[in-house]
Coordinates of C-alpha atoms in Angstrom, one line a residue:
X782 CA 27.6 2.9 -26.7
X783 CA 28.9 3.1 -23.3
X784 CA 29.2 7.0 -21.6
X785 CA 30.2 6.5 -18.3
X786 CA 32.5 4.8 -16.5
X787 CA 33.3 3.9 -12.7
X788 CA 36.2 5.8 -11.2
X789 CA 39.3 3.9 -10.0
X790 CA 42.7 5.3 -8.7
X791 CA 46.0 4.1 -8.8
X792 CA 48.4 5.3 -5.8
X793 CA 51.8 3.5 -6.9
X794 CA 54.9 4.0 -8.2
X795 CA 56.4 5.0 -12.0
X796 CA 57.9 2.5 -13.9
X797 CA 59.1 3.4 -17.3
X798 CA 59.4 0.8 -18.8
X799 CA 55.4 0.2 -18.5
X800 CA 55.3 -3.3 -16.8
X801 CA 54.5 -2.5 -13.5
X802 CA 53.3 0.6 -11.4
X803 CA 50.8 3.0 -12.3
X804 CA 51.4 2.6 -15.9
X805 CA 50.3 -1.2 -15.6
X806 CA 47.3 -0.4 -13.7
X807 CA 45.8 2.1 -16.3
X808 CA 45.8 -0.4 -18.9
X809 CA 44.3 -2.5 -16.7
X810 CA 41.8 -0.5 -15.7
X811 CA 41.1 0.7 -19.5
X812 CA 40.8 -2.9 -20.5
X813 CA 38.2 -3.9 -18.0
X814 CA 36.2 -0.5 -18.6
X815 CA 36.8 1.7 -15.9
X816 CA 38.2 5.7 -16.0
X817 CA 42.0 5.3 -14.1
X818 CA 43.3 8.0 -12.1
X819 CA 46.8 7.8 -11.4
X820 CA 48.7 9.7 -8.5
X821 CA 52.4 8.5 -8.1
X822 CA 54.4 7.4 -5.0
X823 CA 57.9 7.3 -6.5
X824 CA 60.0 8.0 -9.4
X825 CA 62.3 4.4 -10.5
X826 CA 65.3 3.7 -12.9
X827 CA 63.9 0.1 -13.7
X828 CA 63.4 -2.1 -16.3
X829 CA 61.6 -5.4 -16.6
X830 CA 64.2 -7.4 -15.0
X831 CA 65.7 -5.0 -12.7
X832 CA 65.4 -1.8 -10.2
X833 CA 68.3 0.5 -10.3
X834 CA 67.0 3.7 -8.2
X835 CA 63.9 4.7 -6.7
X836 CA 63.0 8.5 -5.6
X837 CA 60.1 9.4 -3.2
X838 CA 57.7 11.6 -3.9
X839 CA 57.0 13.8 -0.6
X840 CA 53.7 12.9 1.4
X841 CA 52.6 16.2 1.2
X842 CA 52.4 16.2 -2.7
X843 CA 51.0 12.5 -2.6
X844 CA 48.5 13.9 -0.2
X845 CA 47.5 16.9 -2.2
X846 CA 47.1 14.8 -5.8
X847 CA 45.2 12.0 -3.8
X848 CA 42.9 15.2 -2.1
X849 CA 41.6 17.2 -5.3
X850 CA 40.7 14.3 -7.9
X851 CA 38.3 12.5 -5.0
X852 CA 36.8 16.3 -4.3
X853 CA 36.4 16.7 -7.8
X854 CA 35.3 12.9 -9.3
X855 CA 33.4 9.9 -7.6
X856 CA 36.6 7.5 -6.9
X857 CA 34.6 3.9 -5.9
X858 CA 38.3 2.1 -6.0
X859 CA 41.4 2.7 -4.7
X860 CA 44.2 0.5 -5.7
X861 CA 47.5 1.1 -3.8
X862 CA 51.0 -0.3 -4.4
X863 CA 54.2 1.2 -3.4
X864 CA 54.6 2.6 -0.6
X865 CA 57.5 4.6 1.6
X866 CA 56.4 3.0 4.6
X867 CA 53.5 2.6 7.4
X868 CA 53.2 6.2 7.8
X869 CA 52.9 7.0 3.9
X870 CA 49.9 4.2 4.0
X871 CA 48.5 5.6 6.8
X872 CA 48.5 9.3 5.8
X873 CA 46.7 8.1 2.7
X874 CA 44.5 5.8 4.1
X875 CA 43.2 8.8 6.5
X876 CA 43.3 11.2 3.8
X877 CA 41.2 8.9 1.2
X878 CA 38.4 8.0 4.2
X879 CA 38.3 11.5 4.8
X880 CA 36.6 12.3 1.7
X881 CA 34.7 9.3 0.8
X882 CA 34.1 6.8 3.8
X883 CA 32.6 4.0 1.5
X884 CA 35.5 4.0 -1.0
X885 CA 37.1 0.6 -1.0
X886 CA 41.0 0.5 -0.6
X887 CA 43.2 -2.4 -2.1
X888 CA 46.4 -2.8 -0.6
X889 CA 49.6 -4.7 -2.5
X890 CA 51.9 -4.7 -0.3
X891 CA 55.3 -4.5 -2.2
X892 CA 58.0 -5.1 0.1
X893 CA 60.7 -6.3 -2.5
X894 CA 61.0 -6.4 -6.2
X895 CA 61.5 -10.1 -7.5
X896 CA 65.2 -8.5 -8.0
X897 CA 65.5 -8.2 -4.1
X898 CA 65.4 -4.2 -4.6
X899 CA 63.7 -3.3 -1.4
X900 CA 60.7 -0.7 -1.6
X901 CA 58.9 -0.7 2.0
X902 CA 60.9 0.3 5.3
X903 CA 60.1 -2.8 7.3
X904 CA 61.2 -1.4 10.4
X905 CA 57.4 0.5 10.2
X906 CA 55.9 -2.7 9.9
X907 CA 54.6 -3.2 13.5
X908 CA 52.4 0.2 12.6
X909 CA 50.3 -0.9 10.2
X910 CA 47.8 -3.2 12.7
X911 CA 45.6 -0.4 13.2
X912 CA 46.1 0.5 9.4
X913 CA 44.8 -2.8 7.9
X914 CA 41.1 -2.3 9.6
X915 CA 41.0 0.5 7.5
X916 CA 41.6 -1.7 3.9
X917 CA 38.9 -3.9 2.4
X918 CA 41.2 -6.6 0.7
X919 CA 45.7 -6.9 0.8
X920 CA 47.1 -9.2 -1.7
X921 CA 50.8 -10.9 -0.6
X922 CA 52.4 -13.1 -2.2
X923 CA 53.8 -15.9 -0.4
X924 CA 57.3 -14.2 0.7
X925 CA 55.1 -10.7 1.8
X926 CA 52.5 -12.8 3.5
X927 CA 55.2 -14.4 5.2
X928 CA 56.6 -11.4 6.6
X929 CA 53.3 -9.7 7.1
X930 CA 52.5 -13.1 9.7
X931 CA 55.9 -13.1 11.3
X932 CA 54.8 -9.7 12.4
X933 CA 51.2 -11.1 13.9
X934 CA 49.8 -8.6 11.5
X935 CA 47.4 -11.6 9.7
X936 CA 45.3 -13.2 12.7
X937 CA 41.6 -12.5 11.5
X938 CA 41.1 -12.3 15.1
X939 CA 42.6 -8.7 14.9
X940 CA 42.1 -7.4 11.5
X941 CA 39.1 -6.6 9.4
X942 CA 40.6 -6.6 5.9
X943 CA 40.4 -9.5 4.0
X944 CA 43.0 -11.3 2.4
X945 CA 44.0 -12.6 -1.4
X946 CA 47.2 -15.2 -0.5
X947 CA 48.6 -15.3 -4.1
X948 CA 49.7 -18.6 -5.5
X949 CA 52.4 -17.4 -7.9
X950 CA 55.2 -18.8 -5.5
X951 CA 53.5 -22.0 -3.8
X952 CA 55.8 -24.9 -4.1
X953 CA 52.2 -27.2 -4.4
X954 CA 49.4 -26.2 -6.2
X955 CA 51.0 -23.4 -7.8
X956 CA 48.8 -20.5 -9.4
X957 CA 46.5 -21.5 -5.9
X958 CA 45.3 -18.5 -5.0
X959 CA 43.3 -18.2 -1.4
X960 CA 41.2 -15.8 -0.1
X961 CA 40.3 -15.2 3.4
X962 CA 37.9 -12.5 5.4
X963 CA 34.9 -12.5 7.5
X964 CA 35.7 -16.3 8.4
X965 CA 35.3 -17.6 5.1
X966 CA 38.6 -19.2 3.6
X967 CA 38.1 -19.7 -0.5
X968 CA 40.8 -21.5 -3.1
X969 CA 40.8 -19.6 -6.4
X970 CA 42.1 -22.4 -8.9
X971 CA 43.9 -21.5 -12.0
X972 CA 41.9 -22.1 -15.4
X973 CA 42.5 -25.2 -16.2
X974 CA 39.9 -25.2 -19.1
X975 CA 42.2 -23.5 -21.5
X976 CA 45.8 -25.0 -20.7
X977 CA 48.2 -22.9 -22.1
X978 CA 51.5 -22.2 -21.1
X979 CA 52.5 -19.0 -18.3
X980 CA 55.7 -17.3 -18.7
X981 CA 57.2 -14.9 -15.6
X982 CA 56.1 -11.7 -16.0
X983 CA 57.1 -8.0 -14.6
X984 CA 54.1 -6.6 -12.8
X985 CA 51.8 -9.7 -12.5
X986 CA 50.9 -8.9 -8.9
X987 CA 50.2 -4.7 -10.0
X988 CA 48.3 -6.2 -12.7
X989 CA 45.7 -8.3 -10.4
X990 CA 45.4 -5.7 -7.9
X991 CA 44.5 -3.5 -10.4
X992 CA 42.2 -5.6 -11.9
X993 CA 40.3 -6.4 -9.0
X994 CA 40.4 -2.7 -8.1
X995 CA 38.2 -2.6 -11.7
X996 CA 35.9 -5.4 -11.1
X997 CA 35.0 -4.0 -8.0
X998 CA 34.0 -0.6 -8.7
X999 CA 32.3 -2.3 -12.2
X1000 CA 29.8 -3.7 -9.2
X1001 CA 31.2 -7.3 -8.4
X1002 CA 31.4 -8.9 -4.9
X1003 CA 35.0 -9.2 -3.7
X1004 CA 35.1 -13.1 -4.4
X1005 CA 33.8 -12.7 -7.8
X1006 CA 36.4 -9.5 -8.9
X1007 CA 39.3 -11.7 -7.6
X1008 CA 38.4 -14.4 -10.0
X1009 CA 37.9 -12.0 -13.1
X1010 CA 41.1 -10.0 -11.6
X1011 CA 42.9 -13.7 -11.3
X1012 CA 41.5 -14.6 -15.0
X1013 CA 42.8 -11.2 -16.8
X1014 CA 46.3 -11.7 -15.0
X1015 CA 46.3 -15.7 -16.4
X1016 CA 45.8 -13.8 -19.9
X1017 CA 48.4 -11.2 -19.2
X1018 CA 51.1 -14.2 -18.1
X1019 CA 50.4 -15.8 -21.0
X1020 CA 49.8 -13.4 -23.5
X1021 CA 54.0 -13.9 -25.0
X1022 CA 57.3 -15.0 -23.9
X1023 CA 59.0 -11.9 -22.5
X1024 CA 58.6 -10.4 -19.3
X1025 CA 56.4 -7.6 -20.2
X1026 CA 53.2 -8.7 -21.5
X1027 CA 50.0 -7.4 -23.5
X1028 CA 46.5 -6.5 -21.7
X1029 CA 43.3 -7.9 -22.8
X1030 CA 40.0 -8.6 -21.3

């Protein structure tokens, strides 16, 4: 029987009704065998279709929560989803590295809900350039990743992170995804061995974060963790109809 487990840490908003957030990642992180920590970046009113209100949560109490579970437990993963703005990310980024330098950060960068509610203060956007050499992967969807590159914040020439494009909201080749870093570019196709049909759901892109987030600190390269992570999300879109949907390896 297994005793231990890898350490992996959610930094990412509370949504009650379970779909997305830091409640999302902890199932995902249970499912795929890791111990989730969970420090939260804002409260929401929400549901699975929509965002009514979001409250922030200051930096110094994000800070603090972040600071005493990674002096206390070997964190391998950080997964982090919504945030204020460039200067939350940073703060956290720096606080995280502070205490363990080889800890790999995953960055979703949730700008907008699919409901248009807006999360991240883009007027902080040209800060982050100097914050992205500090993350190992970021994973946009198209809409982010377009507003990340109107910015000039995704030319590998200045960045060291790499880069999951997801394929949710390609017009060809949808459920594409691409990966990018160190000069490598790499199409992650959808699984087309067990066709089965993909409903919408709330929290997809938390879910695959997450689940990469998992696969990597259960000891798999960055290509291989985004195909597992891409493989448990296909599961989780079709797992029913609705738009919140079950977790399963």
């Amino acid at each position: 029987m297994q005793t231990e487990r890898p350490f992996v840490m959610s930094i990412a908003g509370f949504d009650p009704s379970g779909g997305a957030g830091i409640l999302a990642d902890i199932k995902t992180f249970e499912q795929i065998g890791a111990m989730g920590f969970g420090v939260c970046t804002a409260m929401t009113i929400q549901t699975a279709s929509e965002c009514l209100t979001i409250e922030w949560r200051s930096l110094d109490e994000i800070i603090s929560s972040v600071a005493i579970l990674m002096r206390d437990y070997p964190v391998e993963v950080i997964k982090i989803g919504i945030v204020k703005d460039a200067v939350f990310l940073e703060n956290i980024i720096e606080t995280v590295r502070s205490h363990s330098a080889g800890v790999k950060i995953i960055w979703d960068p949730v700008l907008k809900s699919t409901s248009e509610f807006s999360f991240f203060d883009l007027e902080t956007l040209s800060r982050l350039t100097d914050v992205l050499r500090k993350i190992d992967l970021i994973t946009p969807n198209y809409n982010e990743y377009r507003v990340l590159q109107e910015c000039n914040l995704l030319d590998q020439g200045e960045i060291s992170c790499a880069v999951l494009l997801k394929g949710g909201h390609r017009t060809d080749k949808i459920g594409t995804d691409i990966l990018t870093g160190n000069g490598k570019e790499v199409s992650l196709e959808p699984n087309l061995n067990e066709p089965s049909v993909y409903y919408p759901k709330h929290g997809s892109g938390c879910v695959l974060s997450s689940a990469i987030a998992g696969w990597l600190a259960k000891g798999e390269n960055l290509e291989d963790a985004c195909r597992k992570g891409k493989l448990y999300t296909e599961n989780f879109l079709k797992s029913n109809p609705s738009l919140l949907g079950f977790h399963s390896v």
